[in-house]
CSV table of C-alpha atoms and ligand atoms in Angstrom, one decimal:
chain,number,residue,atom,x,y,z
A,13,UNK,CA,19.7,10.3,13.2
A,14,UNK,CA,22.3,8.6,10.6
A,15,UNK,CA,25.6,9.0,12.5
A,16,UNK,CA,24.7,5.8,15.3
A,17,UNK,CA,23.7,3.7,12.0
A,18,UNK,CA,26.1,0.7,11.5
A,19,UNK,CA,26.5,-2.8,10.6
A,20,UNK,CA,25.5,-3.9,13.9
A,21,UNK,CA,22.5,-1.8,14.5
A,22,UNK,CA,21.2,-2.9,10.6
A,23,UNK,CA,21.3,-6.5,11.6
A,24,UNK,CA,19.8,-5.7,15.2
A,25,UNK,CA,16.9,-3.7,13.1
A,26,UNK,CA,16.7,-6.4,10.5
A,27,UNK,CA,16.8,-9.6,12.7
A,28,UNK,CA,14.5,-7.6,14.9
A,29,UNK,CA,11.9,-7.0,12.0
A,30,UNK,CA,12.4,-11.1,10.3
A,31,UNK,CA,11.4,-12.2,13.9
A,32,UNK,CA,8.7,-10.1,14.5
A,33,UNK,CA,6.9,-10.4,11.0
A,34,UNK,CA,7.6,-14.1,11.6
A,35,UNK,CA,5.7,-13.9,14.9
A,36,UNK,CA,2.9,-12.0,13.3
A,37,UNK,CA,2.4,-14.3,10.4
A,38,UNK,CA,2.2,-17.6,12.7
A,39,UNK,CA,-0.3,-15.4,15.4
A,40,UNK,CA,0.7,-15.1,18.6
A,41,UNK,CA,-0.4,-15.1,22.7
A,42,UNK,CA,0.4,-13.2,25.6
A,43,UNK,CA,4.1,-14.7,25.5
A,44,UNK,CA,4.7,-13.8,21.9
A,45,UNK,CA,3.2,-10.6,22.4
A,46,UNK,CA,5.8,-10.2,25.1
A,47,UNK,CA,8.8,-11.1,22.7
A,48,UNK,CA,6.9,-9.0,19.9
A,49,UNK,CA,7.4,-5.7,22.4
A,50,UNK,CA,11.2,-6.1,22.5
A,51,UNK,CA,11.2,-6.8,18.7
A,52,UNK,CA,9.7,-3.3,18.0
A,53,UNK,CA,11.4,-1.7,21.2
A,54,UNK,CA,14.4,-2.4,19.1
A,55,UNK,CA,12.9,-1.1,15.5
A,56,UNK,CA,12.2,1.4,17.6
A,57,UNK,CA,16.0,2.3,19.0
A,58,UNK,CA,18.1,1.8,15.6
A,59,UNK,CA,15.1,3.6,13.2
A,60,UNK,CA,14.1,6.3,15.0
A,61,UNK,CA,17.4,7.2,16.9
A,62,UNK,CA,15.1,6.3,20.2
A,63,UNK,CA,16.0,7.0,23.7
A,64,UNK,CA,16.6,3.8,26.2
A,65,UNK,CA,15.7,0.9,25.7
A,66,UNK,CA,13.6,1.0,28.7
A,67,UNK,CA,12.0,4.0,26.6
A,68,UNK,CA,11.0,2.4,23.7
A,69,UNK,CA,10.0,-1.0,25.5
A,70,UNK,CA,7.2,1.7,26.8
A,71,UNK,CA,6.6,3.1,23.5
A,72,UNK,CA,6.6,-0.6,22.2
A,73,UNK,CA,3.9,-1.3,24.5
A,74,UNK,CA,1.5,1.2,23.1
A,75,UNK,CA,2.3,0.3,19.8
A,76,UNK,CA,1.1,-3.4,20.6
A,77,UNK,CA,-2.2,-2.2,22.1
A,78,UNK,CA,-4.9,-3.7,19.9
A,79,UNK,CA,-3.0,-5.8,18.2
A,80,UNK,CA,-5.4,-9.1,18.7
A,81,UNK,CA,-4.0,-12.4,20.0
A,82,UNK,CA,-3.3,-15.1,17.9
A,83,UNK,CA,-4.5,-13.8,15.0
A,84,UNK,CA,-2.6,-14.9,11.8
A,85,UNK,CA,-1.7,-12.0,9.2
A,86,UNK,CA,-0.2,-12.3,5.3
A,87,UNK,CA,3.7,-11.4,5.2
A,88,UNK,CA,2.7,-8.0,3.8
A,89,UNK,CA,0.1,-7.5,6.3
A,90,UNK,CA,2.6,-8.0,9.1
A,91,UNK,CA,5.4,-6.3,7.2
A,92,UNK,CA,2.9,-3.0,6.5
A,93,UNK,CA,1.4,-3.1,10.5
A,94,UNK,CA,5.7,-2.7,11.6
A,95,UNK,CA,6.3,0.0,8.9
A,96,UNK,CA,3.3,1.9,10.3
A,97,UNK,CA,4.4,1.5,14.0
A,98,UNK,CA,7.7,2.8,12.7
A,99,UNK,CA,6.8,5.3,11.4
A,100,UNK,CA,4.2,7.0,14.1
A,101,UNK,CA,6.9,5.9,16.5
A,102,UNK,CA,9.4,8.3,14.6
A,103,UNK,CA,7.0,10.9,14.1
A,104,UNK,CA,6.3,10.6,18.3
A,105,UNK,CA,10.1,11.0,18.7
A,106,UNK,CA,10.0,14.4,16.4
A,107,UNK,CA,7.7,15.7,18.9
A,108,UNK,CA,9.5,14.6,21.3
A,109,UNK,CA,12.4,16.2,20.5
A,110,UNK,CA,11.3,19.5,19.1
A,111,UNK,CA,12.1,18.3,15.5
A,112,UNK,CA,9.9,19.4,12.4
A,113,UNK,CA,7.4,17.1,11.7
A,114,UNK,CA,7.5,17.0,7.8
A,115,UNK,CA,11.2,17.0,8.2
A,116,UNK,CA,11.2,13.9,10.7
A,117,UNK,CA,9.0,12.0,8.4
A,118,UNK,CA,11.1,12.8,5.2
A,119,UNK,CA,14.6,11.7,7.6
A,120,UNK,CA,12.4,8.6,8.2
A,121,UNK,CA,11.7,7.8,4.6
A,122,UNK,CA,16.0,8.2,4.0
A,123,UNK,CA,16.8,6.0,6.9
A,124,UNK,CA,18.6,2.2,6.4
A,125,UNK,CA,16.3,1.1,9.2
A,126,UNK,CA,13.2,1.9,7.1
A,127,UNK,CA,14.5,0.7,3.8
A,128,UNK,CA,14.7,-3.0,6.1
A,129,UNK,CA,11.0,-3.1,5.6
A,130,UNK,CA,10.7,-3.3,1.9
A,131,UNK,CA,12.9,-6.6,2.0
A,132,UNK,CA,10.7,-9.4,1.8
A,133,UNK,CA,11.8,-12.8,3.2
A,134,UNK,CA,14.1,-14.2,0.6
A,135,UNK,CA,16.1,-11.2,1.2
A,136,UNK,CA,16.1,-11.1,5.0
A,137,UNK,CA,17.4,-14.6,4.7
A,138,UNK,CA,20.2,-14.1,2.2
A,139,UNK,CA,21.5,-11.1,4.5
A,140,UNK,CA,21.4,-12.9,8.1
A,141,UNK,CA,22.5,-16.0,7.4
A,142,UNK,CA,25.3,-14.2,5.5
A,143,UNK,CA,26.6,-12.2,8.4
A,144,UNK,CA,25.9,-14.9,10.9
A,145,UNK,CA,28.7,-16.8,8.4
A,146,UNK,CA,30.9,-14.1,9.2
A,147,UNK,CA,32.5,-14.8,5.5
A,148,UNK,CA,32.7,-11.5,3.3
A,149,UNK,CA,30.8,-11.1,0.1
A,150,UNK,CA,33.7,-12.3,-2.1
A,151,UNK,CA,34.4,-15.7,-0.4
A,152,UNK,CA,30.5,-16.5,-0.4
A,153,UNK,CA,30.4,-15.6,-4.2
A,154,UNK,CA,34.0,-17.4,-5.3
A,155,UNK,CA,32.3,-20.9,-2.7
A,156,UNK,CA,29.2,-20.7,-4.8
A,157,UNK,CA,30.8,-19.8,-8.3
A,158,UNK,CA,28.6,-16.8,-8.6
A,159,UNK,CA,29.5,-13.1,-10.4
A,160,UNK,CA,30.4,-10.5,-7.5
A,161,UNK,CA,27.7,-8.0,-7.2
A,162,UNK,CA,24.7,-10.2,-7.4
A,163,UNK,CA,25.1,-11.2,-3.8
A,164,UNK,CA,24.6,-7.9,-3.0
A,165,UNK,CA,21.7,-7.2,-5.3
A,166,UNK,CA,19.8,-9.9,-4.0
A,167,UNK,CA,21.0,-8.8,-0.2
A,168,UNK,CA,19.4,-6.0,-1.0
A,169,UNK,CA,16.1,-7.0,-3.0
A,170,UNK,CA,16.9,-5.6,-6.0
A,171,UNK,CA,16.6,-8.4,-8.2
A,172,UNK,CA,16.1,-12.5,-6.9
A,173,UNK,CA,18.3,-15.3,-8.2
A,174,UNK,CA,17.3,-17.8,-10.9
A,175,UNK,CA,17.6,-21.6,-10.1
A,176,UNK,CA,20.4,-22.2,-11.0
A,177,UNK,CA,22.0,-19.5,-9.1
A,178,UNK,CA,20.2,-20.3,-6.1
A,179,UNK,CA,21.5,-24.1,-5.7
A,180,UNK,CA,24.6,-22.3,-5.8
A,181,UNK,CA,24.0,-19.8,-3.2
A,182,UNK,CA,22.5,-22.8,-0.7
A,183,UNK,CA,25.1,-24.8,-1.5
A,184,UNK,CA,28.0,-22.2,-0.7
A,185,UNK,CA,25.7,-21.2,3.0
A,186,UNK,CA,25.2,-25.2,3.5
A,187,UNK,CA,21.4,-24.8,3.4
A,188,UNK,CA,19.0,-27.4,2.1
A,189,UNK,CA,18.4,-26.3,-1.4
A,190,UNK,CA,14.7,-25.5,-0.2
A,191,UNK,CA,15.4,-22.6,1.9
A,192,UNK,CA,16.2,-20.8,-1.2
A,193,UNK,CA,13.7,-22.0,-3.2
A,194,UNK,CA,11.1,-19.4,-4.8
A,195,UNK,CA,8.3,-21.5,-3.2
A,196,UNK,CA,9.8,-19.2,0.5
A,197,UNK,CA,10.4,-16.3,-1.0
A,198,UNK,CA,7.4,-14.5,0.8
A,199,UNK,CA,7.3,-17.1,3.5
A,200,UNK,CA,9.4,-15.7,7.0
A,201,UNK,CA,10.8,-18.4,8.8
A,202,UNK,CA,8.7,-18.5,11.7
A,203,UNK,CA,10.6,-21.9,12.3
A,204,UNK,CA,13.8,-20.1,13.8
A,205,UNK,CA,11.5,-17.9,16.2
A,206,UNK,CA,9.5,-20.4,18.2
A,207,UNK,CA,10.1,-23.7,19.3
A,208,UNK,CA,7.6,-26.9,20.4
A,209,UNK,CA,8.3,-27.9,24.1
A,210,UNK,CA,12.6,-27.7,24.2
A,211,UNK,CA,15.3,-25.8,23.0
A,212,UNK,CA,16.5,-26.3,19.4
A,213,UNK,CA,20.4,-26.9,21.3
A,214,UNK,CA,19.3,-30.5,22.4
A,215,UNK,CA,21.4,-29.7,25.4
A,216,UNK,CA,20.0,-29.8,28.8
A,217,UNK,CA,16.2,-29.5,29.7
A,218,UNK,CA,15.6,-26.0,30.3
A,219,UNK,CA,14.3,-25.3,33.5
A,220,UNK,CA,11.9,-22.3,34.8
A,221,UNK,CA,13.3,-19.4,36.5
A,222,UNK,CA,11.6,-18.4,39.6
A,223,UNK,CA,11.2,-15.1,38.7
A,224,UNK,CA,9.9,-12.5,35.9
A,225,UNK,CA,11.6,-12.3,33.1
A,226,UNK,CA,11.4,-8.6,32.3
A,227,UNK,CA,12.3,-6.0,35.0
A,228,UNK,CA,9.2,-4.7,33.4
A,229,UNK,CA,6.4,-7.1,32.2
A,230,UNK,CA,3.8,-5.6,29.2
A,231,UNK,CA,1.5,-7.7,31.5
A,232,UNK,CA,2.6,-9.0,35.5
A,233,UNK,CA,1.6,-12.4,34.1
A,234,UNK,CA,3.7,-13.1,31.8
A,235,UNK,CA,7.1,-13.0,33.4
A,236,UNK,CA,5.6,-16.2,35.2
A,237,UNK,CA,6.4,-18.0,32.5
A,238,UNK,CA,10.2,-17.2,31.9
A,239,UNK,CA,12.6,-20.0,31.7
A,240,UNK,CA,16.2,-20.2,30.6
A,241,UNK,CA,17.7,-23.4,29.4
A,242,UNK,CA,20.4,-24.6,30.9
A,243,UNK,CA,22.3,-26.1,28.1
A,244,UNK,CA,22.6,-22.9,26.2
A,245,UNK,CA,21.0,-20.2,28.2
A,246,UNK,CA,18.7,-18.5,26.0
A,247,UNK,CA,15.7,-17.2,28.0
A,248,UNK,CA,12.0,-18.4,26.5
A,249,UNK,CA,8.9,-17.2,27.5
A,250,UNK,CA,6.3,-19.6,26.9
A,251,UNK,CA,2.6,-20.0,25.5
A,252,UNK,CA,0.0,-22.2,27.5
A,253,UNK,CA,-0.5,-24.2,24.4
A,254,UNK,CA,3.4,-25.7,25.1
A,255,UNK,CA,5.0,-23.0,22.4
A,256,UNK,CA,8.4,-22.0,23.2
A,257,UNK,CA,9.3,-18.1,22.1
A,258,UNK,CA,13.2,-17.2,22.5
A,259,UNK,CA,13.4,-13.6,23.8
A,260,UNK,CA,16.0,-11.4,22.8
A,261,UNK,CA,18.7,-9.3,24.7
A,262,UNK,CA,17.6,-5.4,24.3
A,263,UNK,CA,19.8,-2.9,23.9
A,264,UNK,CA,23.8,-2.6,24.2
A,265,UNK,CA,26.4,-1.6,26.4
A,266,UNK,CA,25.1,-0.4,29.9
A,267,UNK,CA,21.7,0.0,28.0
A,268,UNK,CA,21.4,-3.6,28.4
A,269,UNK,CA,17.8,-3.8,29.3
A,270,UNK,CA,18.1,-7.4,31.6
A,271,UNK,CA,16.0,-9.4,32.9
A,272,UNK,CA,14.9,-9.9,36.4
A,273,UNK,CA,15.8,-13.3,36.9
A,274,UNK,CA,19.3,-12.7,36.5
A,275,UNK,CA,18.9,-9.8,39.2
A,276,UNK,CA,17.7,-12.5,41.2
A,277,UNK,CA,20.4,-15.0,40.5
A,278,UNK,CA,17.6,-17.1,39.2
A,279,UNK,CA,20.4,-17.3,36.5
A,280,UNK,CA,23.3,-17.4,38.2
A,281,UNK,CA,25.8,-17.2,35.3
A,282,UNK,CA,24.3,-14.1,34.3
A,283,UNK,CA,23.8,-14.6,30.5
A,284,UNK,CA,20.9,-12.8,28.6
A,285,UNK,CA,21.9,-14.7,25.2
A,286,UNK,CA,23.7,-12.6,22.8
A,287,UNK,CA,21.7,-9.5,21.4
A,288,UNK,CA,19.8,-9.0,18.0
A,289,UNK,CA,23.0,-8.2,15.9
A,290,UNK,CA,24.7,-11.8,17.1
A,291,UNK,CA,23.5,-14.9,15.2
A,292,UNK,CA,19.9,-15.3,17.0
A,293,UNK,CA,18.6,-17.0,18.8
A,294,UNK,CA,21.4,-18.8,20.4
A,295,UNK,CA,20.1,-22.3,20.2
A,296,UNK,CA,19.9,-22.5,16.9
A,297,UNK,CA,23.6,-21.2,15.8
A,298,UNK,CA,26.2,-22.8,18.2
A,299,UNK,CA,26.9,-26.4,18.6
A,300,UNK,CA,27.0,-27.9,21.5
A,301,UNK,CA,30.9,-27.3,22.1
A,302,UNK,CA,30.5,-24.0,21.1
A,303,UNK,CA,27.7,-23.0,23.9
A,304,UNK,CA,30.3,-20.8,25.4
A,305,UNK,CA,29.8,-18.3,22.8
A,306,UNK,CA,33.6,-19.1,21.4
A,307,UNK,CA,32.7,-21.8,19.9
A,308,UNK,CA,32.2,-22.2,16.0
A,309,UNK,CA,29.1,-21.3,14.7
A,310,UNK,CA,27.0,-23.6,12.3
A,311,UNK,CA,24.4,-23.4,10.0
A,312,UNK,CA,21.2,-24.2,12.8
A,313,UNK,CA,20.0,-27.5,11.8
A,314,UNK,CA,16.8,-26.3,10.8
A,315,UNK,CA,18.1,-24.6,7.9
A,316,UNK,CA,20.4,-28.3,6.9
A,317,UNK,CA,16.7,-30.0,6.3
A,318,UNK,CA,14.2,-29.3,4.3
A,319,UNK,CA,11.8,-26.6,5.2
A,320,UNK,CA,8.7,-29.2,5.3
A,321,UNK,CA,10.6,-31.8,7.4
A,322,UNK,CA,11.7,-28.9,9.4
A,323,UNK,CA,8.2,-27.7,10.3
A,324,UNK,CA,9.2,-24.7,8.7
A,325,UNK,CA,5.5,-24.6,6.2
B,421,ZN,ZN1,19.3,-24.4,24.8
């Protein structure tokens, strides 16, 4: 189960579970529920050492089955509802496989993946916006005047920083001081996931695709309502009540679970948005000169307000 773990399936697990215990907290329809399946298709593939991604977009689907619409839940309620559907998922895979299940369930219990869900926000946020820097450890730390190891510590919710510290830390990441303020640590940032009417990239109105979304809709509905934008491509599915959700590209390599606009050519470029382990969603991390994916990222503009004036309460 451990040899496919690496730094790029951690951050497609742990930008996978931020967004989906973001989703949870803010309640969500049909559209979100949609996004929320490929969320825990992909907890699914990196914790449990699943099988396609087509596979676990099934098992996903199970998992989401009485899961009521629009229903707000606490942090640790959403947090404790994606451990659980971890873990029967894993224990589903044991049999599956022929494996023991006392055996599977203790693997589980050792895994990276599952460790992801004891992080609480503050922690999540520390990791991703690190990596979606790209700057090691050292450089962040020596920017933001701060001893070595306690990056990591706080990466990996050991301990949380004081105040002082944490004006440092935003500072060095070019956050508003806010984001790192104790007042968030338990708060997701629900903000990044879903958008009000437009993409975040301000460039280009999106435009709706003529066609499903998903190859394989949780519900024949819902891929009615897939649009990509055309500044930056990132495909949105979107709630009746005007909400925007990004959806993610699922799985890797010629795994790629895509979507059937772009079979179509209702997309004609052919991009699906980077994957989970890319800075994610797109809109939010490239400026507009960088919307070719070469570009340099930034720190989304979201995070460079305030989290009130940001909508992010
Ligand atoms: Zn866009």
């Amino acid at each position: 189960m451990l040899e496919l773990w690496n730094k790029g399936r951690e951050l497609r697990a742990l930008r996978a579970l931020d967004a989906a215990s973001a989703l949870l907290t803010v309640g969500v329809g049909e559209a979100g529920m949609a996004v929320l399946q490929r969320l825990l298709a992909t907890v699914f593939e990196c914790g449990t050492g699943g099988a396609s991604a087509a596979v676990e977009l099934a098992r996903a689907e199970d998992a989401l089955i009485g899961l009521p619409l629009d229903t707000e839940q606490t942090e640790a309620a959403a947090r404790a509802w994606l451990a659980e559907a971890h873990r029967q998922r894993a224990l589903e895979r044991a049999q599956e496989t022929g494996a023991d299940p006392e055996l599977a369930e203790e693997a589980l219990l050792k895994h990276p993946a599952w460790l992801l869900h004891q992080l609480d926000p503050l922690a999540r946020r520390i990791r991703l916006v690190h990596a979606s820097t790209g700057r090691t450890a050292t450089e962040v730390s020596r920017a933001a005047g701060l001893e070595g190891h306690l990056l990591a510590r706080w990466s990996r919710g050991a301990t949380r920083p004081n105040a002082g510290q944490r004006r440092a830390l935003a500072r060095a990441f070019g956050l508003a001081p806010g984001w790192l303020g104790v007042q968030r640590d338990t708060i997701p940032d629900a903000v990044l996931y879903q958008a009000d009417g437009g993409c975040p990239c301000g460039v280009g109105a999106a435009r709706f695709a003529a066609s499903a979304l998903d190859v394989r809709p949780f519900k024949a509905a819902w891929g009615q309502l897939g649009l990509f934008c055309t500044g930056c491509g990132q495909p949105y599915l979107v709630e009746p009540d005007g909400r925007f959700h990004p959806v993610p590209a699922i799985g890797t390599g010629r795994y790629t679970h895509s979507f059937g606009a772009l079979a179509d050519g209702v997309q004609p470029d052919g991009a699906i948005g980077p994957e989970l382990s890319c800075p994610w969603p797109i809109a939010h991390w490239y400026a507009p000169a960088g919307l070719n994916r070469r570009g340099a990222l930034r720190v989304p503009d979201v995070y460079r307000s305030p989290p009130s004036a940001a909508g992010g309460d």
